[in-house]
mmCIF file of C-alpha atoms and ligand atoms in Angstrom:
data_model
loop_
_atom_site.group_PDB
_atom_site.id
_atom_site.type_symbol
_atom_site.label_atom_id
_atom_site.label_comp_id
_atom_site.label_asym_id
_atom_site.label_seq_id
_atom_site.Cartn_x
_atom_site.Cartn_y
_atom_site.Cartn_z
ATOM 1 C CA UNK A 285 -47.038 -74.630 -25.841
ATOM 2 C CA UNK A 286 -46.918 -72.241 -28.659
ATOM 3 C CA UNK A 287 -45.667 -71.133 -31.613
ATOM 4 C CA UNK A 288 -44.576 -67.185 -32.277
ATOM 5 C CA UNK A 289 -43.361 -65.120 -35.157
ATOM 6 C CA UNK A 290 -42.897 -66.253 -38.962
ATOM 7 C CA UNK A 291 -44.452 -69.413 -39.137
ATOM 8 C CA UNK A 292 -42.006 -72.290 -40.889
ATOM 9 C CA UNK A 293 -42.303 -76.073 -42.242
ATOM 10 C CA UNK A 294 -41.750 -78.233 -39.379
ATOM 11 C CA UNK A 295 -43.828 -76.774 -36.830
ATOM 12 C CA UNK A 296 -46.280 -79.137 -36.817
ATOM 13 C CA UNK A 297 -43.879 -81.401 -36.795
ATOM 14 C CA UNK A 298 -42.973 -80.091 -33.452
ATOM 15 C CA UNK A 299 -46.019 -79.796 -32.041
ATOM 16 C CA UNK A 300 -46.860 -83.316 -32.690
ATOM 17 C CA UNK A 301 -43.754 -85.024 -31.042
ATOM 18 C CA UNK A 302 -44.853 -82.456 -27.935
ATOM 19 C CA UNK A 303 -47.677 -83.843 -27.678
ATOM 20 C CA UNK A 304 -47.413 -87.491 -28.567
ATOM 21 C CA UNK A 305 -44.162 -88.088 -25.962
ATOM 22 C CA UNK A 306 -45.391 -85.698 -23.399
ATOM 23 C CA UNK A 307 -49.038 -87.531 -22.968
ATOM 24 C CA UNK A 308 -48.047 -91.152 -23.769
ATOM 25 C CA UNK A 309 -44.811 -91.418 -22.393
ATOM 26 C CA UNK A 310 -44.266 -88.844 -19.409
ATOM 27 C CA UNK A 311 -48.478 -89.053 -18.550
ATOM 28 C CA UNK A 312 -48.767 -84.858 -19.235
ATOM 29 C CA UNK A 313 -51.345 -83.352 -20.700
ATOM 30 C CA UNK A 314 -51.063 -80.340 -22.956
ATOM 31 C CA UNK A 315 -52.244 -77.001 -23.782
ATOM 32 C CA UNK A 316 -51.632 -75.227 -27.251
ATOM 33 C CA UNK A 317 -52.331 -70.855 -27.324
ATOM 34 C CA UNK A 318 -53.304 -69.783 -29.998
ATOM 35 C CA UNK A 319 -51.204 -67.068 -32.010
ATOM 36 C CA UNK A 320 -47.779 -66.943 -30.183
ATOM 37 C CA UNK A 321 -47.088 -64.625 -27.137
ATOM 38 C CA UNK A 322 -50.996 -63.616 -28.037
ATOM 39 C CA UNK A 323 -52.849 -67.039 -26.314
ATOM 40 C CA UNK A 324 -50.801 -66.742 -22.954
ATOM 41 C CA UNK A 325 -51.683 -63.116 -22.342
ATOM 42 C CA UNK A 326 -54.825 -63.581 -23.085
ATOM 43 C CA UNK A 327 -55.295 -66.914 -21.915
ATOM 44 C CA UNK A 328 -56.856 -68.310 -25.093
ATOM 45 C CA UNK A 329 -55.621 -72.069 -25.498
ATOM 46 C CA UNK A 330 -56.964 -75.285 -25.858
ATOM 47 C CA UNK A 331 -56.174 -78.764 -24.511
ATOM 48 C CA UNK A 332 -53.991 -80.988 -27.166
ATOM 49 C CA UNK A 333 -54.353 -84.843 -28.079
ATOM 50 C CA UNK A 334 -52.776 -87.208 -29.596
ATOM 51 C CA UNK A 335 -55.876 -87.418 -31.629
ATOM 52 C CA UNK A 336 -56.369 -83.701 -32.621
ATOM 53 C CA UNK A 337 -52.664 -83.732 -33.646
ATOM 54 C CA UNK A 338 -52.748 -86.859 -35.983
ATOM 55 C CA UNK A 339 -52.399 -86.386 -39.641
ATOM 56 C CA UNK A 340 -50.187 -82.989 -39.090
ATOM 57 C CA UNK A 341 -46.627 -84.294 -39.541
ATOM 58 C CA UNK A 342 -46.245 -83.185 -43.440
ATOM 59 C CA UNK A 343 -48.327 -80.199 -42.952
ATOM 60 C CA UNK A 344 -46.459 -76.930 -43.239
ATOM 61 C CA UNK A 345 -47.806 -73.890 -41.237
ATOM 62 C CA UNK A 346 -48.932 -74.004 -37.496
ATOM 63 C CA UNK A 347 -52.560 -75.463 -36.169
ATOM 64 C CA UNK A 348 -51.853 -73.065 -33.647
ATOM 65 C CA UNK A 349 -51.129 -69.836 -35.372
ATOM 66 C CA UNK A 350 -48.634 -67.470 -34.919
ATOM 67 C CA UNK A 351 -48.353 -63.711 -34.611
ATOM 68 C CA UNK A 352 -45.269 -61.678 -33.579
ATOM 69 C CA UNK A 353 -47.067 -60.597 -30.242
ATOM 70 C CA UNK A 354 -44.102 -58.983 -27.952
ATOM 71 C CA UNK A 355 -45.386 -59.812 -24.377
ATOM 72 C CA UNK A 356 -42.896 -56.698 -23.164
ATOM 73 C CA UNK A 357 -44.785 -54.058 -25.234
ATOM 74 C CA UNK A 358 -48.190 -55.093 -23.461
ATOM 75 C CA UNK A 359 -49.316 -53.559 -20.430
ATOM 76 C CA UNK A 360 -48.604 -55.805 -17.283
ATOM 77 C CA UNK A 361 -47.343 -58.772 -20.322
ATOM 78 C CA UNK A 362 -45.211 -61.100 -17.569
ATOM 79 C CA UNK A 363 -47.714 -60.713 -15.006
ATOM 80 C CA UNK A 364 -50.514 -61.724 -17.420
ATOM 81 C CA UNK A 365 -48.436 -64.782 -18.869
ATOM 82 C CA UNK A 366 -47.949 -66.405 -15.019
ATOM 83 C CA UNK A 367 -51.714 -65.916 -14.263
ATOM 84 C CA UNK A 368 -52.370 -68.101 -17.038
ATOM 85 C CA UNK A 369 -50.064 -70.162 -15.966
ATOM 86 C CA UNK A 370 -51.034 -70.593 -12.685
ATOM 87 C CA UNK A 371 -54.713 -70.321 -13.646
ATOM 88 C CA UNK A 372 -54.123 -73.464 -16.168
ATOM 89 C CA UNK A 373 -52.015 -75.481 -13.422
ATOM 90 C CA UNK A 374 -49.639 -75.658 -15.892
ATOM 91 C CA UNK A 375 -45.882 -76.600 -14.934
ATOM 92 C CA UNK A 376 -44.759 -74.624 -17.503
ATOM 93 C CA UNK A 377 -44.743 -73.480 -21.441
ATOM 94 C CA UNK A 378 -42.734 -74.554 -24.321
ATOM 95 C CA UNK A 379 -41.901 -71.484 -26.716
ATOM 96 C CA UNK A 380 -41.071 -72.794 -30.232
ATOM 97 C CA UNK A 381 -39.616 -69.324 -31.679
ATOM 98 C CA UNK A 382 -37.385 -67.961 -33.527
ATOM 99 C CA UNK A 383 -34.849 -65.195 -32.389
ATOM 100 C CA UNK A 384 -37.978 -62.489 -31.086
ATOM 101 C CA UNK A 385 -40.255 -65.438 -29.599
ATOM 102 C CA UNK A 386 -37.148 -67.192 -27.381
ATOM 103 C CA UNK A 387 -35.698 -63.504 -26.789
ATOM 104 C CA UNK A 388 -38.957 -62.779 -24.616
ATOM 105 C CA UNK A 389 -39.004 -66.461 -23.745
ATOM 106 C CA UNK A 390 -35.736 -65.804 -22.446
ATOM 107 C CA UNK A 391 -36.477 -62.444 -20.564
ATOM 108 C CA UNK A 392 -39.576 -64.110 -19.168
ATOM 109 C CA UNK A 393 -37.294 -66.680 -17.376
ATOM 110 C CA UNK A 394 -34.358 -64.913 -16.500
ATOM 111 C CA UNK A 395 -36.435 -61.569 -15.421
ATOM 112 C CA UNK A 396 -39.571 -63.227 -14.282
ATOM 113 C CA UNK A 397 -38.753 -66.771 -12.905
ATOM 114 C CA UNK A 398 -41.008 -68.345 -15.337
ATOM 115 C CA UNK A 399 -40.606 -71.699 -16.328
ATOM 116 C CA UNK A 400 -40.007 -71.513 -19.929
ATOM 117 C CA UNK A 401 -38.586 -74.452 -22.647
ATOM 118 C CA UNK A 402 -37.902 -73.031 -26.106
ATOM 119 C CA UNK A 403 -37.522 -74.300 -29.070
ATOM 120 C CA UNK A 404 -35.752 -73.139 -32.231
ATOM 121 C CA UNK A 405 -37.153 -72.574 -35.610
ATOM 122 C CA UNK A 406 -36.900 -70.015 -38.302
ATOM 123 C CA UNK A 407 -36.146 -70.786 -42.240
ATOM 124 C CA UNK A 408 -33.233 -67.818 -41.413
ATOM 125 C CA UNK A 409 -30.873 -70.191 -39.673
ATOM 126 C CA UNK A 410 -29.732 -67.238 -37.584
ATOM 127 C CA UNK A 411 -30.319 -68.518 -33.746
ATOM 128 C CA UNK A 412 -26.741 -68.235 -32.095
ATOM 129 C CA UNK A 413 -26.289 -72.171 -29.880
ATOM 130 C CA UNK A 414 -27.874 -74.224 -32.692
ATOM 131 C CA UNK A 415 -26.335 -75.391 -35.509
ATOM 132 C CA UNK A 416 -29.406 -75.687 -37.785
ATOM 133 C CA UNK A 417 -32.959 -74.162 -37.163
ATOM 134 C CA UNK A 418 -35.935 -76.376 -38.332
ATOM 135 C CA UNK A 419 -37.488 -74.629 -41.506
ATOM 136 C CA UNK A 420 -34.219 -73.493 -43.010
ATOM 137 C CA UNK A 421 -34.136 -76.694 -45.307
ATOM 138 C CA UNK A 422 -37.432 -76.471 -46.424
ATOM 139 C CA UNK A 423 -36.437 -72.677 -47.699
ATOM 140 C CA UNK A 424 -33.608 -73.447 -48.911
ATOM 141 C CA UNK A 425 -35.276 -76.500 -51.145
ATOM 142 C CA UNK A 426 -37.771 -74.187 -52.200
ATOM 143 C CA UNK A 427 -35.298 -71.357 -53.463
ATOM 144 C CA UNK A 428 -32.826 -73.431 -55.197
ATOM 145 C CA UNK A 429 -35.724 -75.593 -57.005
ATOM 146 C CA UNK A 430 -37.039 -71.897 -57.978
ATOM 147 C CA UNK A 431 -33.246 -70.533 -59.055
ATOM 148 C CA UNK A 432 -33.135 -74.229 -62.054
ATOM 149 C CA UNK A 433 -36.090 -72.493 -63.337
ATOM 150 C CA UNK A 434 -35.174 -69.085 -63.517
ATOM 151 C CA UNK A 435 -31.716 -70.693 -65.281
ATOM 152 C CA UNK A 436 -33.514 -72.061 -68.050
ATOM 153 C CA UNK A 437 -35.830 -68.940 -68.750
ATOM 154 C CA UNK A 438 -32.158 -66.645 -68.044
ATOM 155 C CA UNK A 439 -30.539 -68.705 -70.987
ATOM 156 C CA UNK A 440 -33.535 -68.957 -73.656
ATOM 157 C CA UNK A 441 -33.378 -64.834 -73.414
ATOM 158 C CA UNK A 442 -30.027 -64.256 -72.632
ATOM 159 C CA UNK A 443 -31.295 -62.424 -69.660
ATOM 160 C CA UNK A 444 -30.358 -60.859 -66.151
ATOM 161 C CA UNK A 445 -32.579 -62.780 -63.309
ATOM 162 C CA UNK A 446 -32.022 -61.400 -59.832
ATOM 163 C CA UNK A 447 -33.820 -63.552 -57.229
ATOM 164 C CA UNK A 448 -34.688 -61.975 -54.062
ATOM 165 C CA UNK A 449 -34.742 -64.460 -50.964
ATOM 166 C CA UNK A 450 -35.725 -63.944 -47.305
ATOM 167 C CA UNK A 451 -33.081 -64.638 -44.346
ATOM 168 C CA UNK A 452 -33.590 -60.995 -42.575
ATOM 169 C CA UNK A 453 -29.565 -59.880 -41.367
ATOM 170 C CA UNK A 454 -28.304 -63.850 -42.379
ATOM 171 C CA UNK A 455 -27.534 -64.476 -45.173
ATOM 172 C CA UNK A 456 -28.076 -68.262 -44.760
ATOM 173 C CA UNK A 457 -30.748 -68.921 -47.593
ATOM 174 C CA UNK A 458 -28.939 -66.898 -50.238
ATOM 175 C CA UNK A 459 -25.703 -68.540 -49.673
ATOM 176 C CA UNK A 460 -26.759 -71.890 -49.732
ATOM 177 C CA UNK A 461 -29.656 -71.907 -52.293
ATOM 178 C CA UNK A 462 -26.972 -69.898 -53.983
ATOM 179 C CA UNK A 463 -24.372 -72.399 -54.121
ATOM 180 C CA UNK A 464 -26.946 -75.013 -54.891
ATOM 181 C CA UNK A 465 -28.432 -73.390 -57.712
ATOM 182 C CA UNK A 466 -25.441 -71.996 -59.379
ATOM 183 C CA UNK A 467 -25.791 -68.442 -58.771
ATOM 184 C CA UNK A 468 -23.336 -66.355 -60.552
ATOM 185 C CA UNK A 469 -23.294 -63.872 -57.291
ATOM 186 C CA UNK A 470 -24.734 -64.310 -53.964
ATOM 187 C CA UNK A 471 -24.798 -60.580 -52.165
ATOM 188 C CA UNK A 472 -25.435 -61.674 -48.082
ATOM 189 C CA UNK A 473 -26.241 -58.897 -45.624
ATOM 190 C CA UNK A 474 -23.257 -60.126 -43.432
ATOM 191 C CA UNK A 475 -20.948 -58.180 -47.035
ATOM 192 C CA UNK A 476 -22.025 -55.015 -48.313
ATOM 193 C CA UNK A 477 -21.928 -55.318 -52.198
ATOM 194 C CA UNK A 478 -20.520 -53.069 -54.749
ATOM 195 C CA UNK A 479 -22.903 -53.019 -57.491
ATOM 196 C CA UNK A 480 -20.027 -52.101 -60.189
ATOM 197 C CA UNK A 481 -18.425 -55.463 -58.936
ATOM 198 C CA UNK A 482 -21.452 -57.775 -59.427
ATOM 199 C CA UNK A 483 -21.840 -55.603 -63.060
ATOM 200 C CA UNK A 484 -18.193 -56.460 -63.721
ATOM 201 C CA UNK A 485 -18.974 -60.178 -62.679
ATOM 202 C CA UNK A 486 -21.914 -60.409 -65.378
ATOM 203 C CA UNK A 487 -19.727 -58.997 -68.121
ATOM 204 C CA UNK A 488 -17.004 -61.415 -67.588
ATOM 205 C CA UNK A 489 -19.486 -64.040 -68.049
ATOM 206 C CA UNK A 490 -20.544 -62.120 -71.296
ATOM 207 C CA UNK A 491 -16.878 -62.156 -72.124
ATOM 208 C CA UNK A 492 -16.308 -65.942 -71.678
ATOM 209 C CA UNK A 493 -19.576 -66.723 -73.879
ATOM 210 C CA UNK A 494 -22.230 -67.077 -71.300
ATOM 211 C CA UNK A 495 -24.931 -64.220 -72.267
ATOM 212 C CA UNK A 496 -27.091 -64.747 -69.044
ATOM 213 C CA UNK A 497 -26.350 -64.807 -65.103
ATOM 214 C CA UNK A 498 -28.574 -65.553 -62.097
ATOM 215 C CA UNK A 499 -27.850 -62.694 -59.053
ATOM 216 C CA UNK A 500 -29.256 -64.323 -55.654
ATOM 217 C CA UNK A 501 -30.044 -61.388 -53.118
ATOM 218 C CA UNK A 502 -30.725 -61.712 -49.463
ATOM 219 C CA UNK A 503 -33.295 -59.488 -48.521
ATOM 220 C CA UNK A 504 -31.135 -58.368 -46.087
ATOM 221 C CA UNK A 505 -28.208 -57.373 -48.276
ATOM 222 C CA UNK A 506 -27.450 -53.495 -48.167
ATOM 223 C CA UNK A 507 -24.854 -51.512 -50.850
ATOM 224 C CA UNK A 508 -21.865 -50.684 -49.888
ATOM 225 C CA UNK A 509 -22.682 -46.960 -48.590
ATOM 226 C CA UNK A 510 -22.739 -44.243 -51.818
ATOM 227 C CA UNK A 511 -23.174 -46.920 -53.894
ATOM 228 C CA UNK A 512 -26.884 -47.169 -54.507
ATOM 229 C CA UNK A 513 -29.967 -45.958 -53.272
ATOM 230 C CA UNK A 514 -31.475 -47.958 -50.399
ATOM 231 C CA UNK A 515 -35.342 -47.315 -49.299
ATOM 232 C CA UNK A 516 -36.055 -47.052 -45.183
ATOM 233 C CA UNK A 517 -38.235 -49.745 -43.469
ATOM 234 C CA UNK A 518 -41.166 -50.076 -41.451
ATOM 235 C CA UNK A 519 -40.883 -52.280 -37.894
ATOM 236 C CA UNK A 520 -42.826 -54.503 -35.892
ATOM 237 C CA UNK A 521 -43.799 -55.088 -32.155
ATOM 238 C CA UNK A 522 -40.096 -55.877 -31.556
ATOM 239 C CA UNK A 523 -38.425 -53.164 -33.730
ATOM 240 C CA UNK A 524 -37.238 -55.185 -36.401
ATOM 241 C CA UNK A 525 -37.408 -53.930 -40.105
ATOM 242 C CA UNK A 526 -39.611 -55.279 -42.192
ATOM 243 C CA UNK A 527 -36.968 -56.134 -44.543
ATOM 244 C CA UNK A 528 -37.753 -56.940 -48.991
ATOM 245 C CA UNK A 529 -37.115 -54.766 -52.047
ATOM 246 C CA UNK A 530 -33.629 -54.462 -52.513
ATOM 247 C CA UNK A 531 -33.940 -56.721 -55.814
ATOM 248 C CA UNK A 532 -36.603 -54.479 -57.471
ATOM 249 C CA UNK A 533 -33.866 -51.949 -56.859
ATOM 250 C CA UNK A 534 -30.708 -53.769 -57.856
ATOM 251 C CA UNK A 535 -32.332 -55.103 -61.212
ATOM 252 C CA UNK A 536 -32.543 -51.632 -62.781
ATOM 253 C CA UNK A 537 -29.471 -50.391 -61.654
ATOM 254 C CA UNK A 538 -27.328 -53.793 -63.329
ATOM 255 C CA UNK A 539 -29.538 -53.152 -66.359
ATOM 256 C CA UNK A 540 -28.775 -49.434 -66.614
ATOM 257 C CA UNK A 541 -25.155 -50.239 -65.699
ATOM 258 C CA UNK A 542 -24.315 -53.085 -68.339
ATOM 259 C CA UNK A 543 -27.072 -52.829 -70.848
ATOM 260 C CA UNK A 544 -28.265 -56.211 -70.342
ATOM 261 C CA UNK A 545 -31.920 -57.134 -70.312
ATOM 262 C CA UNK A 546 -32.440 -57.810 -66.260
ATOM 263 C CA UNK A 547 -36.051 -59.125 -64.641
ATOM 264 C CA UNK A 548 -36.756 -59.552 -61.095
ATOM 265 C CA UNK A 549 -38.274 -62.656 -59.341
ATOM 266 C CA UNK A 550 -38.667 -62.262 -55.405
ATOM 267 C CA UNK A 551 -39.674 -65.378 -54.234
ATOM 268 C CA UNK A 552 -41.163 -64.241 -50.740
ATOM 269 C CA UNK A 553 -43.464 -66.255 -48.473
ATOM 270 C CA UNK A 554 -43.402 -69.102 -51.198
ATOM 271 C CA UNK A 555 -40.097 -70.311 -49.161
ATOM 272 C CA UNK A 556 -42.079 -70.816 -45.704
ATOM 273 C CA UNK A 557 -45.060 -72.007 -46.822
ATOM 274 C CA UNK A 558 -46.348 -76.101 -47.811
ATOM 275 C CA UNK A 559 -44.513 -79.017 -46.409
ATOM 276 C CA UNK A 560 -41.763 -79.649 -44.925
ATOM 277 C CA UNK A 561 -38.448 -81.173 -46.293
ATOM 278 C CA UNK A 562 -37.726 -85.123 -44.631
ATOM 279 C CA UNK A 563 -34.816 -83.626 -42.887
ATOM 280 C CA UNK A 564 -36.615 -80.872 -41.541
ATOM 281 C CA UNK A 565 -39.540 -82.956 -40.055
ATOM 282 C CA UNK A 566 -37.061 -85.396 -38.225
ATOM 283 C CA UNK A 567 -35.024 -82.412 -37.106
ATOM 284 C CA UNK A 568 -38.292 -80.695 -35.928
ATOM 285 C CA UNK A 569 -39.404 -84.099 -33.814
ATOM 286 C CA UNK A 570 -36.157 -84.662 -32.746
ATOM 287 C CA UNK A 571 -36.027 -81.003 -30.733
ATOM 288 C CA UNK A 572 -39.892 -81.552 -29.963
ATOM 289 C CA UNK A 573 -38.989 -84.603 -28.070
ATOM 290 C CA UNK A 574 -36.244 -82.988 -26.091
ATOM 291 C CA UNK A 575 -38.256 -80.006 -25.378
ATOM 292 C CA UNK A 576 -40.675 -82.277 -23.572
ATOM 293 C CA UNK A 577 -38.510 -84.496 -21.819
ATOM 294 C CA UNK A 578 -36.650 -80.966 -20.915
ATOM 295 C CA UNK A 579 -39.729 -79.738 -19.069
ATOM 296 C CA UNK A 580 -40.523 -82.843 -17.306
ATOM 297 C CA UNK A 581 -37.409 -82.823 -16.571
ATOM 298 C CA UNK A 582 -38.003 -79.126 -15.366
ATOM 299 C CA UNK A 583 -34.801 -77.834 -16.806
ATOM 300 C CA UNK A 584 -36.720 -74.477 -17.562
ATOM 301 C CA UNK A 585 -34.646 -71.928 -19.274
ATOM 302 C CA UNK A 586 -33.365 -73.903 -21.948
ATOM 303 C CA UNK A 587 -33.510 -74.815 -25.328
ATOM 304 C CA UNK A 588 -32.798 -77.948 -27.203
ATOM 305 C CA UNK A 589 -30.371 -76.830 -30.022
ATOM 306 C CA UNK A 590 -28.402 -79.266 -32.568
ATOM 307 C CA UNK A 591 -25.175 -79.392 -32.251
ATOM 308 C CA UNK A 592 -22.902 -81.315 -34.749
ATOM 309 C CA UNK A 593 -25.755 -84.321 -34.826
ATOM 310 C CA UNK A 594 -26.666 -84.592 -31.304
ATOM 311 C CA UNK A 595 -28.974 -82.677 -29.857
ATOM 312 C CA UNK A 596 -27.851 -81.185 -26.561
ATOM 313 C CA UNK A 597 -29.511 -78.371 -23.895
ATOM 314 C CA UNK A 598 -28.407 -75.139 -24.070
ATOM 315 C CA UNK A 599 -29.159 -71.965 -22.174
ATOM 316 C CA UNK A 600 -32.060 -69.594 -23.786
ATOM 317 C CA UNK A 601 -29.996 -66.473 -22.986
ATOM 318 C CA UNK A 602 -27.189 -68.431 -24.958
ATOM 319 C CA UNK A 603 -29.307 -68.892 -28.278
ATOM 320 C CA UNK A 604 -30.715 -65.135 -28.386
ATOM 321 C CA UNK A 605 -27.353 -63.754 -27.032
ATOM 322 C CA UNK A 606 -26.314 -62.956 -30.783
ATOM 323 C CA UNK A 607 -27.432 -63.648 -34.642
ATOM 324 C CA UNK A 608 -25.647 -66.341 -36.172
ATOM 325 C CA UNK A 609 -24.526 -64.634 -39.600
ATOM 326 C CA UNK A 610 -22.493 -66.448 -42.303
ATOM 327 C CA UNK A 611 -18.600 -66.695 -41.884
ATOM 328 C CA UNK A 612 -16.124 -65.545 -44.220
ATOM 329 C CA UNK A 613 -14.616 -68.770 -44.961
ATOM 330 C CA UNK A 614 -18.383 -70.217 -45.638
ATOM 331 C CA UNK A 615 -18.806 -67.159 -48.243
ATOM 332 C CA UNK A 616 -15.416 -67.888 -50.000
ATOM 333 C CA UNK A 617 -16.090 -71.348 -51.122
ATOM 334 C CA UNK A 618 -19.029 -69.234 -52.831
ATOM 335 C CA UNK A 619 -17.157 -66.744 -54.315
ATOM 336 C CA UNK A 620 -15.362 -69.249 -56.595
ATOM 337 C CA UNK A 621 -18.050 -69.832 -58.794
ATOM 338 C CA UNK A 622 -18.556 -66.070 -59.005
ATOM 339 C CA UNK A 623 -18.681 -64.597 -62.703
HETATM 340 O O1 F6P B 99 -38.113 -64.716 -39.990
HETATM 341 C C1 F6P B 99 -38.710 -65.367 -41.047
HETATM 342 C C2 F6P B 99 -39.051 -64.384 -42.146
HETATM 343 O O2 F6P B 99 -39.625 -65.101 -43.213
HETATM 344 C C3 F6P B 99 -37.890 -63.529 -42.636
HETATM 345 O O3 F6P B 99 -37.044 -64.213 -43.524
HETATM 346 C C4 F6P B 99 -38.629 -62.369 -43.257
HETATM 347 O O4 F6P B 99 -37.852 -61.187 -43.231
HETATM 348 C C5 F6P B 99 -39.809 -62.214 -42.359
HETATM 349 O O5 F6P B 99 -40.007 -63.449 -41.696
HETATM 350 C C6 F6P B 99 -41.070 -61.833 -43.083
HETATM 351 O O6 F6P B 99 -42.042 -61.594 -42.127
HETATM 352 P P1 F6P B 99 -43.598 -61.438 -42.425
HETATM 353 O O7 F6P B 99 -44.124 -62.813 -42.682
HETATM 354 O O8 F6P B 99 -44.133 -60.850 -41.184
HETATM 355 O O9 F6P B 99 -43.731 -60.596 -43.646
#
């Protein structure tokens, strides 16, 4: 197995359910690469125990590492991943991903007829098939416990506190860290925002006798066009932005627009790191579980994904097919406590 891309809470988690049903219960044994896509191409892995995995349940991060390796940008990348493979004797690999680690998991099954099991995590919620990603829970914990505190310090100055969160195009954290902490505006990258708007928001608050406002910004969210200045982005092995800044540029522009003292809190990689939520750990050993019994099993090409509470098989190609972005009708029962 492996893990690839932004590491999450829960992935030990994972890893540990992997190994614990796979070896006592189905009589496999294990392998764990190092740095996602990086340890099968360059066949650098290590065999897993139950022992070597104890104690690793509440631990946030990977034992395994991570890396946002793209197999299809390396020279001869399938061809090197099934010598492992067949070099190991392995029966196949479990991918726990997010969307860039199960899209190549996905290619290398469909394109490649290797036998691949993924496994969906990300604290961005945005894997299409799944209802919830393992991670997501922690973040969202982490940002709401971090948007009390910025209410308490927004009040005592009668301030402006825009809090940046991650999510990349989903707008998932925002919205519901957003809703749990209050926020006075959530901007999501799924609805281009009108700065004037989210100005006019914070002065009806001033109007109603409320002197401070908390702004929660995906780092995703983009202005509606002409509105304000954006800044370009640079991109990883897969082509995807590296996304973050649009709250150190939407704090000066509210305080040069209303006159209102603003500050700027982006919260970061604070929201993927430490330990994992209770619900995130069982959700992460529940889809660990099914991942092995999946592969001995050989249903290859699939991922477990949670679907009302039950977890069920779906395609890969299913999951990766297209982001899961936040509906209107989710955003609206936001927008009520708007202003
Ligand atoms: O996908 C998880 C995530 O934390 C995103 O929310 C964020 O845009 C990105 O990873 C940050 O990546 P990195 O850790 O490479 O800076």
């Amino acid at each position: 197995m492996l893990t690839g891309g932004g590491d999450c809470p829960g992935l030990n988690a994972a890893i540990r359910a992997i190994v614990r049903k796979g070896i006592d219960q189905h009589g496999h044994s294990i392998v764990g690469f190092r740095d996602g896509w990086r340890g099968p191409l360059e066949n650098d892995g290590s065999e897993l125990t139950v022992e070597s995995t104890r104690g690793i349940l509440p631990r946030g991060g990977t034992i395994l590492g991570t890396s946002r390796t793209n197999p299809f940008t390396r020279d001869d990348g399938p061809h090197r991943i099934r010598e492992t493979v067949e070099s190991l004797g392995l029966g196949g690999l479990i991918a726990i991903g997010g969307e860039d680690t199960l899209g190549a998991a996905a290619r290398l099954h469909d394109e490649h007829g290797l036998p691949v099991i993924g496994v969906p995590k990300t604290i961005d919620n945005d894997l299409g098939a799944t209802d919830l990603t393992f991670g997501f829970d922690t973040a969202v914990h982490v940002a709401t416990e971090a948007i009390d505190r910025l209410h308490t310090t927004a009040e005592s100055h009668n301030r402006i506190l825009v809090c940046e969160v991650m999510g990349r195009h989903a707008g998932w954290i925002a919205l519901h860290s957003g809703l749990a902490g209050g926020a006075d505006a959530i901007l999501v990258p799924e609805r281009p925002f009108d700065v004037d708007e989210v100005c006019r928001l914070i002065r009806r608050r001033h109007s109603r006798g409320r002197y401070f406002s908390i702004i929660v910004v995906a780092e995703g969210a983009v202005p509606l066009e002409g509105t304000m200045e954006t800044l370009g982005a640079e991109v990883d092995e897969f082509g995807h932005a590296r996304l973050g800044g649009i709250g150190q540029r939407l704090g000066p522009e509210i305080e040069k627009r209303t006159g209102f003292e603003t500050r700027v809190t982006v919260l970061g990689h604070v929201q993927r790191g430490g330990t994992p939520t209770a619900f995130d750990r069982v959700l992460a050993t529940r889809l660990g579980v099914a991942a092995i019994d999946a592969a001995h099993e050989g249903r290859w090409g699939c991922m477990p994904a949670l679907q009302g509470n039950r977890v069920t098989l779906v395609a890969l190609r299913e999951a990766v097919a297209e982001l899961r972005r936040v509906p209107d009708e989710e955003f609206a029962v936001a927008e009520v406590f708007f202003g």
